[in-house]
Amino acid sequence: MSAPAKPLSNKPLSKQRLRLWLRMLSAHRGIEMHLREQLRLSHDSTLPRFDVMSALDRYRDGLRMSDLSARLKVSNGNVTGIVERLASEGLVERVAVDGDRRAMCVRLTPAGIDRFADMARNHETWVNDRLSAFTEDELITLITLLDRIGEIHE
Amino acid sequence: MSAPAKPLSNKPLSKQRLRLWLRMLSAHRGIEMHLREQLRLSHDSTLPRFDVMSALDRYRDGLRMSDLSARLKVSNGNVTGIVERLASEGLVERVAVDGDRRAMCVRLTPAGIDRFADMARNHETWVNDRLSAFTEDELITLITLLDRIGEIHE
DNA sequence: GAAATTTATTTCAAGCATAAAATATCAAGT
DNA sequence: ACTTGATATTTTATGCTTGAAATAAATTTC
């Protein structure tokens, strides 16, 4: 691939894995900070709300609270709070589930669908900009390697 | 390098960069969740506290609050709160700065140094475990590529 | 059919995180 | 020497996040 080869380090592998983790933290942090600020300035919104709307956009029929929680890998209580705030803005609505009075289904409202489309367009531009340093080959390399992190532990 | 080549996608680059960002999110999320739980169970501590102690461990003479904030890429107010809790546990201490009565220097106490050494040993093992799927070549590839994310925006 | 167990969601307490305001202090300008 | 502007940290309001408890409802067991 196109990443320039470096002399192999004499550090133990565990130290190099630690270093990778620090790089991942820093890379993630930088992009996250950028996206948060852009969402706040351009859409008066937040990353967690964007994430919830993104999940719901992919499931227009709606998702149960626990499904949302599972997909976003956040606690049920957190999802309750974020959904509450989105509902108060009229961007999502809670719908009762047939046959299970415990459960609640959440879906985007028409206003939410419009708002999300707008945010998603900008979001893709911002991410594209932050990751513009990579060629297609490098993107494939990174995606393939990062996929492996989840494989043996999930 | 060793990452298997895949057929080039016909998706536009912006979509592939979005996909990379989602992989980065997922990879980071999984490791973060694991480390948080392990720190809580083994040391009754948290990732932000660990991060603060880690920064202070590298500067045994201490860091000013704003330096800590800059290194960790978090707000000054957040650092104030985390340091307050570490200080209440006797793990760090605040020291006045000569010549500047506004500033405050924070450093690890002897107890904090001991505690951090213990945590850091475990932390390295946990990270090593989570990233064990990568060979040395792959680690170098990932680190080199991820370094590029910060380069053009910082 | 009733009791026990499990499940879905909300509530709660605590920690973390931001952005902005407040406060005290330092440095620069006049 | 005084005024103005900049800086360091804390405080504040708000949002997010966890893990656990509380509550209501469904399922399983007997």
Short mmCIF file of C-alpha atoms (C1' of nucleotides) in Angstrom, two decimals:
data_model
loop_
_atom_site.label_atom_id
_atom_site.label_comp_id
_atom_site.label_asym_id
_atom_site.label_seq_id
_atom_site.Cartn_x
_atom_site.Cartn_y
_atom_site.Cartn_z
CA MET A 1 0.00 0.00 0.00
CA SER A 2 1.02 3.58 -0.15
CA ALA A 3 1.87 4.22 3.52
CA PRO A 4 5.67 4.70 3.65
CA ALA A 5 7.47 1.86 5.40
CA LYS A 6 9.34 2.84 8.54
CA PRO A 7 12.18 1.02 10.25
CA LEU A 8 10.73 -1.61 12.55
CA SER A 9 10.78 -0.38 16.10
CA ASN A 10 12.64 -2.26 18.81
CA LYS A 11 9.82 -1.49 21.21
CA PRO A 12 7.72 -4.40 22.41
CA LEU A 13 4.45 -4.87 20.56
CA SER A 14 2.46 -3.85 23.61
CA LYS A 15 4.06 -0.40 23.57
CA GLN A 16 3.32 -0.03 19.88
CA ARG A 17 -0.30 -1.02 20.43
CA LEU A 18 -0.48 1.58 23.16
CA ARG A 19 0.86 4.12 20.73
CA LEU A 20 -1.78 3.11 18.18
CA TRP A 21 -4.47 3.58 20.79
CA LEU A 22 -3.17 7.08 21.55
CA ARG A 23 -3.24 7.90 17.85
CA MET A 24 -6.76 6.62 17.59
CA LEU A 25 -7.76 8.77 20.57
CA SER A 26 -6.20 11.86 19.10
CA ALA A 27 -7.58 11.33 15.59
CA HIS A 28 -11.05 10.64 16.95
CA ARG A 29 -10.87 13.60 19.31
CA GLY A 30 -9.87 16.06 16.60
CA ILE A 31 -12.64 15.08 14.22
CA GLU A 32 -15.22 14.91 16.98
CA MET A 33 -14.37 18.42 18.19
CA HIS A 34 -14.66 19.75 14.66
CA LEU A 35 -18.01 18.08 13.99
CA ARG A 36 -19.43 19.19 17.33
CA GLU A 37 -18.54 22.81 16.72
CA GLN A 38 -19.86 22.77 13.16
CA LEU A 39 -23.14 21.16 14.23
CA ARG A 40 -23.56 23.72 16.98
CA LEU A 41 -22.84 26.71 14.73
CA SER A 42 -24.70 25.55 11.62
CA HIS A 43 -27.63 23.62 13.06
CA ASP A 44 -27.85 24.49 16.75
CA SER A 45 -27.57 20.77 17.49
CA THR A 46 -25.23 18.21 19.03
CA LEU A 47 -23.40 15.05 17.97
CA PRO A 48 -25.50 12.70 20.15
CA ARG A 49 -28.69 14.13 18.67
CA PHE A 50 -27.25 13.78 15.20
CA ASP A 51 -26.34 10.15 15.93
CA VAL A 52 -29.85 9.35 17.13
CA MET A 53 -31.40 11.00 14.08
CA SER A 54 -28.97 9.17 11.83
CA ALA A 55 -30.01 5.81 13.25
CA LEU A 56 -33.69 6.70 12.91
CA ASP A 57 -33.17 7.91 9.35
CA ARG A 58 -32.03 4.43 8.41
CA TYR A 59 -35.18 2.97 9.99
CA ARG A 60 -37.99 5.23 8.93
CA ASP A 61 -40.54 2.91 10.58
CA GLY A 62 -38.83 3.71 13.86
CA LEU A 63 -36.74 1.88 16.45
CA ARG A 64 -37.47 0.76 19.94
CA MET A 65 -35.59 2.53 22.70
CA SER A 66 -33.52 -0.56 23.46
CA ASP A 67 -32.69 -1.03 19.78
CA LEU A 68 -31.52 2.58 19.60
CA SER A 69 -29.46 2.07 22.74
CA ALA A 70 -27.89 -1.10 21.29
CA ARG A 71 -27.11 0.43 17.90
CA LEU A 72 -25.54 3.55 19.34
CA LYS A 73 -23.79 1.64 22.15
CA VAL A 74 -25.05 3.98 24.83
CA SER A 75 -27.11 3.36 27.94
CA ASN A 76 -30.91 3.22 27.90
CA GLY A 77 -31.07 6.17 30.26
CA ASN A 78 -28.97 8.28 27.93
CA VAL A 79 -31.20 7.45 24.97
CA THR A 80 -34.23 8.44 27.02
CA GLY A 81 -32.75 11.88 27.63
CA ILE A 82 -31.65 12.53 24.06
CA VAL A 83 -34.98 11.37 22.62
CA GLU A 84 -36.78 13.59 25.13
CA ARG A 85 -34.94 16.65 23.86
CA LEU A 86 -35.43 15.74 20.19
CA ALA A 87 -39.15 15.18 20.86
CA SER A 88 -39.44 18.58 22.53
CA GLU A 89 -38.03 20.10 19.32
CA GLY A 90 -40.61 18.21 17.26
CA LEU A 91 -37.94 16.22 15.42
CA VAL A 92 -38.96 12.76 16.65
CA GLU A 93 -42.07 11.22 18.09
CA ARG A 94 -42.69 8.33 20.41
CA VAL A 95 -45.22 5.78 19.27
CA ALA A 96 -46.73 3.01 21.39
CA VAL A 97 -45.87 -0.55 20.36
CA ASP A 98 -48.74 -2.92 19.59
CA GLY A 99 -48.87 -5.82 22.00
CA ASP A 100 -46.28 -4.55 24.47
CA ARG A 101 -47.24 -1.67 26.72
CA ARG A 102 -43.74 -1.52 28.20
CA ALA A 103 -42.09 -0.77 24.86
CA MET A 104 -41.90 2.52 22.99
CA CYS A 105 -41.02 3.09 19.36
CA VAL A 106 -39.29 6.26 18.21
CA ARG A 107 -39.25 7.68 14.73
CA LEU A 108 -38.37 10.87 12.90
CA THR A 109 -41.15 13.32 12.21
CA PRO A 110 -41.40 14.90 8.71
CA ALA A 111 -39.65 17.95 10.17
CA GLY A 112 -37.01 15.64 11.58
CA ILE A 113 -36.45 13.99 8.23
CA ASP A 114 -35.94 17.37 6.58
CA ARG A 115 -33.66 18.60 9.32
CA PHE A 116 -31.59 15.46 9.27
CA ALA A 117 -31.14 15.58 5.49
CA ASP A 118 -29.76 19.06 5.87
CA MET A 119 -27.40 18.10 8.69
CA ALA A 120 -26.27 14.91 6.96
CA ARG A 121 -25.27 16.78 3.82
CA ASN A 122 -23.07 19.12 5.85
CA HIS A 123 -21.76 16.32 8.04
CA GLU A 124 -20.54 14.36 5.00
CA THR A 125 -18.73 17.46 3.73
CA TRP A 126 -17.07 18.08 7.09
CA VAL A 127 -15.93 14.44 7.44
CA ASN A 128 -14.72 14.40 3.83
CA ASP A 129 -12.67 17.48 4.56
CA ARG A 130 -11.10 16.09 7.75
CA LEU A 131 -10.17 12.84 6.02
CA SER A 132 -9.13 14.34 2.70
CA ALA A 133 -5.51 13.32 3.18
CA PHE A 134 -6.30 9.69 2.30
CA THR A 135 -6.35 8.09 -1.12
CA GLU A 136 -8.84 5.41 -1.99
CA ASP A 137 -6.29 2.67 -1.36
CA GLU A 138 -5.47 4.13 2.04
CA LEU A 139 -9.15 4.37 2.93
CA ILE A 140 -9.61 0.71 2.10
CA THR A 141 -6.55 -0.22 4.12
CA LEU A 142 -7.72 1.73 7.16
CA ILE A 143 -11.29 0.44 6.99
CA THR A 144 -10.15 -3.15 6.61
CA LEU A 145 -7.73 -2.93 9.50
CA LEU A 146 -10.08 -1.08 11.83
CA ASP A 147 -12.81 -3.64 11.13
CA ARG A 148 -10.59 -6.17 12.77
CA ILE A 149 -10.75 -4.46 16.13
CA GLY A 150 -14.33 -5.43 16.66
CA GLU A 151 -14.09 -8.94 15.32
CA ILE A 152 -12.56 -10.90 18.15
CA HIS A 153 -14.28 -9.12 21.01
CA GLU A 154 -17.87 -8.70 19.89
CA MET B 1 1.57 -4.25 3.52
CA SER B 2 -0.40 -7.12 4.82
CA ALA B 3 -3.96 -5.72 4.62
CA PRO B 4 -5.73 -7.68 1.90
CA ALA B 5 -6.60 -5.57 -1.15
CA LYS B 6 -10.27 -5.25 -1.94
CA PRO B 7 -11.89 -4.32 -5.21
CA LEU B 8 -12.00 -0.57 -5.51
CA SER B 9 -15.43 0.69 -4.63
CA ASN B 10 -17.49 2.68 -7.11
CA LYS B 11 -18.68 4.92 -4.32
CA PRO B 12 -17.50 8.48 -4.31
CA LEU B 13 -14.55 9.20 -2.03
CA SER B 14 -16.71 11.25 0.32
CA LYS B 15 -18.85 8.20 1.08
CA GLN B 16 -15.78 6.12 1.73
CA ARG B 17 -14.37 8.74 4.08
CA LEU B 18 -17.69 8.75 5.90
CA ARG B 19 -17.40 4.99 6.21
CA LEU B 20 -13.90 5.33 7.62
CA TRP B 21 -15.17 7.82 10.20
CA LEU B 22 -17.87 5.36 11.24
CA ARG B 23 -15.24 2.64 11.61
CA MET B 24 -13.09 4.95 13.67
CA LEU B 25 -16.07 5.73 15.88
CA SER B 26 -16.93 2.10 16.39
CA ALA B 27 -13.34 1.00 17.02
CA HIS B 28 -12.76 3.83 19.48
CA ARG B 29 -16.09 3.21 21.21
CA GLY B 30 -15.42 -0.50 21.73
CA ILE B 31 -11.99 0.00 23.26
CA GLU B 32 -13.14 2.94 25.34
CA MET B 33 -16.03 0.95 26.80
CA HIS B 34 -13.70 -1.90 27.70
CA LEU B 35 -11.11 0.34 29.34
CA ARG B 36 -13.75 2.26 31.28
CA GLU B 37 -15.26 -0.90 32.70
CA GLN B 38 -11.89 -2.39 33.60
CA LEU B 39 -10.74 0.82 35.32
CA ARG B 40 -13.97 0.96 37.29
CA LEU B 41 -13.83 -2.69 38.37
CA SER B 42 -10.09 -2.91 39.05
CA HIS B 43 -9.24 0.56 40.31
CA ASP B 44 -12.49 2.30 41.18
CA SER B 45 -11.48 5.03 38.76
CA THR B 46 -12.45 6.57 35.41
CA LEU B 47 -10.87 7.20 32.02
CA PRO B 48 -10.74 11.00 32.37
CA ARG B 49 -8.99 10.67 35.73
CA PHE B 50 -6.59 8.16 34.23
CA ASP B 51 -5.88 10.56 31.37
CA VAL B 52 -5.11 13.41 33.76
CA MET B 53 -2.83 11.22 35.86
CA SER B 54 -1.12 9.97 32.72
CA ALA B 55 -0.33 13.51 31.61
CA LEU B 56 0.95 14.41 35.08
CA ASP B 57 3.05 11.25 35.24
CA ARG B 58 4.96 12.45 32.22
CA TYR B 59 5.59 15.81 33.91
CA ARG B 60 6.48 14.96 37.50
CA ASP B 61 7.21 18.64 38.21
CA GLY B 62 3.56 19.30 37.45
CA LEU B 63 1.52 21.06 34.79
CA ARG B 64 -0.49 24.23 34.87
CA MET B 65 -4.25 23.85 34.53
CA SER B 66 -4.23 25.37 31.06
CA ASP B 67 -1.39 23.11 29.96
CA LEU B 68 -3.36 20.10 31.16
CA SER B 69 -6.42 21.36 29.34
CA ALA B 70 -4.42 21.84 26.13
CA ARG B 71 -2.72 18.44 26.29
CA LEU B 72 -5.92 16.58 26.96
CA LYS B 73 -7.94 18.68 24.54
CA VAL B 74 -10.69 19.35 27.06
CA SER B 75 -12.08 22.58 28.46
CA ASN B 76 -10.50 24.35 31.40
CA GLY B 77 -13.66 23.96 33.40
CA ASN B 78 -13.62 20.20 32.88
CA VAL B 79 -10.01 19.97 34.06
CA THR B 80 -10.93 21.96 37.18
CA GLY B 81 -13.56 19.38 38.06
CA ILE B 82 -11.44 16.30 37.41
CA VAL B 83 -8.48 17.72 39.32
CA GLU B 84 -10.80 18.58 42.20
CA ARG B 85 -11.91 14.97 42.48
CA LEU B 86 -8.36 13.60 42.19
CA ALA B 87 -7.21 16.04 44.84
CA SER B 88 -10.00 14.96 47.16
CA GLU B 89 -8.66 11.40 46.83
CA GLY B 90 -5.15 12.58 47.67
CA LEU B 91 -3.80 11.57 44.27
CA VAL B 92 -2.80 15.06 43.08
CA GLU B 93 -2.03 18.34 44.73
CA ARG B 94 -2.32 21.93 43.56
CA VAL B 95 0.76 24.11 44.03
CA ALA B 96 0.93 27.87 43.67
CA VAL B 97 3.07 29.21 40.80
CA ASP B 98 5.90 31.62 41.62
CA GLY B 99 5.39 35.00 40.05
CA ASP B 100 1.83 34.48 38.89
CA ARG B 101 -0.92 34.43 41.48
CA ARG B 102 -3.54 33.56 38.84
CA ALA B 103 -1.90 30.31 37.85
CA MET B 104 -2.00 26.93 39.61
CA CYS B 105 0.31 24.00 39.06
CA VAL B 106 -0.95 20.42 39.50
CA ARG B 107 1.19 17.39 40.19
CA LEU B 108 0.86 13.81 41.31
CA THR B 109 1.36 13.04 44.98
CA PRO B 110 3.52 10.01 45.97
CA ALA B 111 0.28 8.09 46.45
CA GLY B 112 -0.82 9.24 43.02
CA ILE B 113 2.42 8.07 41.44
CA ASP B 114 2.00 4.62 42.99
CA ARG B 115 -1.64 4.40 42.01
CA PHE B 116 -0.95 5.50 38.46
CA ALA B 117 1.85 2.96 38.01
CA ASP B 118 -0.58 0.25 39.01
CA MET B 119 -3.28 1.51 36.66
CA ALA B 120 -0.88 2.05 33.78
CA ARG B 121 0.40 -1.51 33.96
CA ASN B 122 -3.13 -2.87 33.68
CA HIS B 123 -4.09 -0.32 31.04
CA GLU B 124 -1.23 -1.39 28.77
CA THR B 125 -2.34 -5.00 29.10
CA TRP B 126 -5.94 -4.16 28.27
CA VAL B 127 -5.00 -2.09 25.23
CA ASN B 128 -2.55 -4.77 24.08
CA ASP B 129 -5.33 -7.30 24.29
CA ARG B 130 -7.83 -5.22 22.35
CA LEU B 131 -5.34 -4.50 19.57
CA SER B 132 -3.75 -7.95 19.51
CA ALA B 133 -5.06 -8.63 15.98
CA PHE B 134 -2.41 -6.38 14.43
CA THR B 135 1.08 -7.33 13.35
CA GLU B 136 3.98 -4.93 13.72
CA ASP B 137 3.74 -3.89 10.08
CA GLU B 138 0.05 -3.21 10.44
CA LEU B 139 0.61 -1.16 13.59
CA ILE B 140 3.14 0.98 11.75
CA THR B 141 0.75 1.40 8.84
CA LEU B 142 -2.12 2.44 11.06
CA ILE B 143 -0.05 4.82 13.17
CA THR B 144 1.47 6.47 10.10
CA LEU B 145 -1.89 6.93 8.41
CA LEU B 146 -3.71 8.15 11.51
CA ASP B 147 -0.94 10.68 12.17
CA ARG B 148 -1.93 12.32 8.94
CA ILE B 149 -5.38 13.25 10.24
CA GLY B 150 -3.95 15.85 12.59
CA GLU B 151 -1.35 17.23 10.23
CA ILE B 152 -3.32 19.51 7.96
CA HIS B 153 -5.78 20.80 10.56
CA GLU B 154 -3.67 21.48 13.63
"C1'" DG C 1 -54.29 -19.30 37.82
"C1'" DA C 2 -50.84 -17.49 40.81
"C1'" DA C 3 -46.07 -16.64 41.80
"C1'" DA C 4 -41.56 -15.89 40.23
"C1'" DT C 5 -38.56 -14.22 36.82
"C1'" DT C 6 -37.40 -11.43 33.03
"C1'" DT C 7 -37.78 -7.40 30.20
"C1'" DA C 8 -38.48 -2.25 28.55
"C1'" DT C 9 -38.16 2.08 29.86
"C1'" DT C 10 -37.66 5.84 33.03
"C1'" DT C 11 -35.63 7.94 36.96
"C1'" DC C 12 -31.79 8.93 39.80
"C1'" DA C 13 -27.09 10.16 41.46
"C1'" DA C 14 -22.74 11.06 40.00
"C1'" DG C 15 -19.14 12.13 36.65
"C1'" DC C 16 -17.74 14.32 32.44
"C1'" DA C 17 -18.03 17.70 28.81
"C1'" DT C 18 -18.87 22.26 26.61
"C1'" DA C 19 -19.20 27.32 26.10
"C1'" DA C 20 -19.61 31.45 28.29
"C1'" DA C 21 -19.47 34.48 32.23
"C1'" DA C 22 -17.19 35.90 36.39
"C1'" DT C 23 -13.21 36.91 39.01
"C1'" DA C 24 -8.53 37.92 40.04
"C1'" DT C 25 -4.16 38.86 38.24
"C1'" DC C 26 -0.64 40.21 34.87
"C1'" DA C 27 1.13 42.90 30.88
"C1'" DA C 28 0.97 46.56 27.67
"C1'" DG C 29 -0.06 51.20 26.43
"C1'" DT C 30 -0.31 56.01 27.37
"C1'" DA D 1 1.02 55.88 37.72
"C1'" DC D 2 -3.20 54.90 35.72
"C1'" DT D 3 -6.04 52.73 32.21
"C1'" DT D 4 -6.87 49.22 29.06
"C1'" DG D 5 -6.39 44.75 27.32
"C1'" DA D 6 -5.01 40.02 27.98
"C1'" DT D 7 -4.63 35.86 30.69
"C1'" DA D 8 -5.55 31.84 34.26
"C1'" DT D 9 -8.78 29.66 36.62
"C1'" DT D 10 -13.25 28.93 38.56
"C1'" DT D 11 -18.14 29.06 38.28
"C1'" DT D 12 -22.41 28.47 35.88
"C1'" DA D 13 -25.92 26.48 32.93
"C1'" DT D 14 -26.72 22.91 29.99
"C1'" DG D 15 -26.12 18.52 27.64
"C1'" DC D 16 -24.38 13.91 27.72
"C1'" DT D 17 -22.97 9.61 29.86
"C1'" DT D 18 -22.90 5.73 33.01
"C1'" DG D 19 -24.66 2.22 36.21
"C1'" DA D 20 -28.13 1.07 39.23
"C1'" DA D 21 -32.73 1.41 41.14
"C1'" DA D 22 -37.62 1.90 40.36
"C1'" DT D 23 -41.69 0.93 37.88
"C1'" DA D 24 -44.80 -1.40 34.83
"C1'" DA D 25 -45.60 -5.11 31.87
"C1'" DA D 26 -44.66 -9.57 29.74
"C1'" DT D 27 -43.13 -14.33 30.08
"C1'" DT D 28 -42.08 -18.47 32.40
"C1'" DT D 29 -42.67 -21.80 35.92
"C1'" DC D 30 -45.23 -24.54 38.90
#
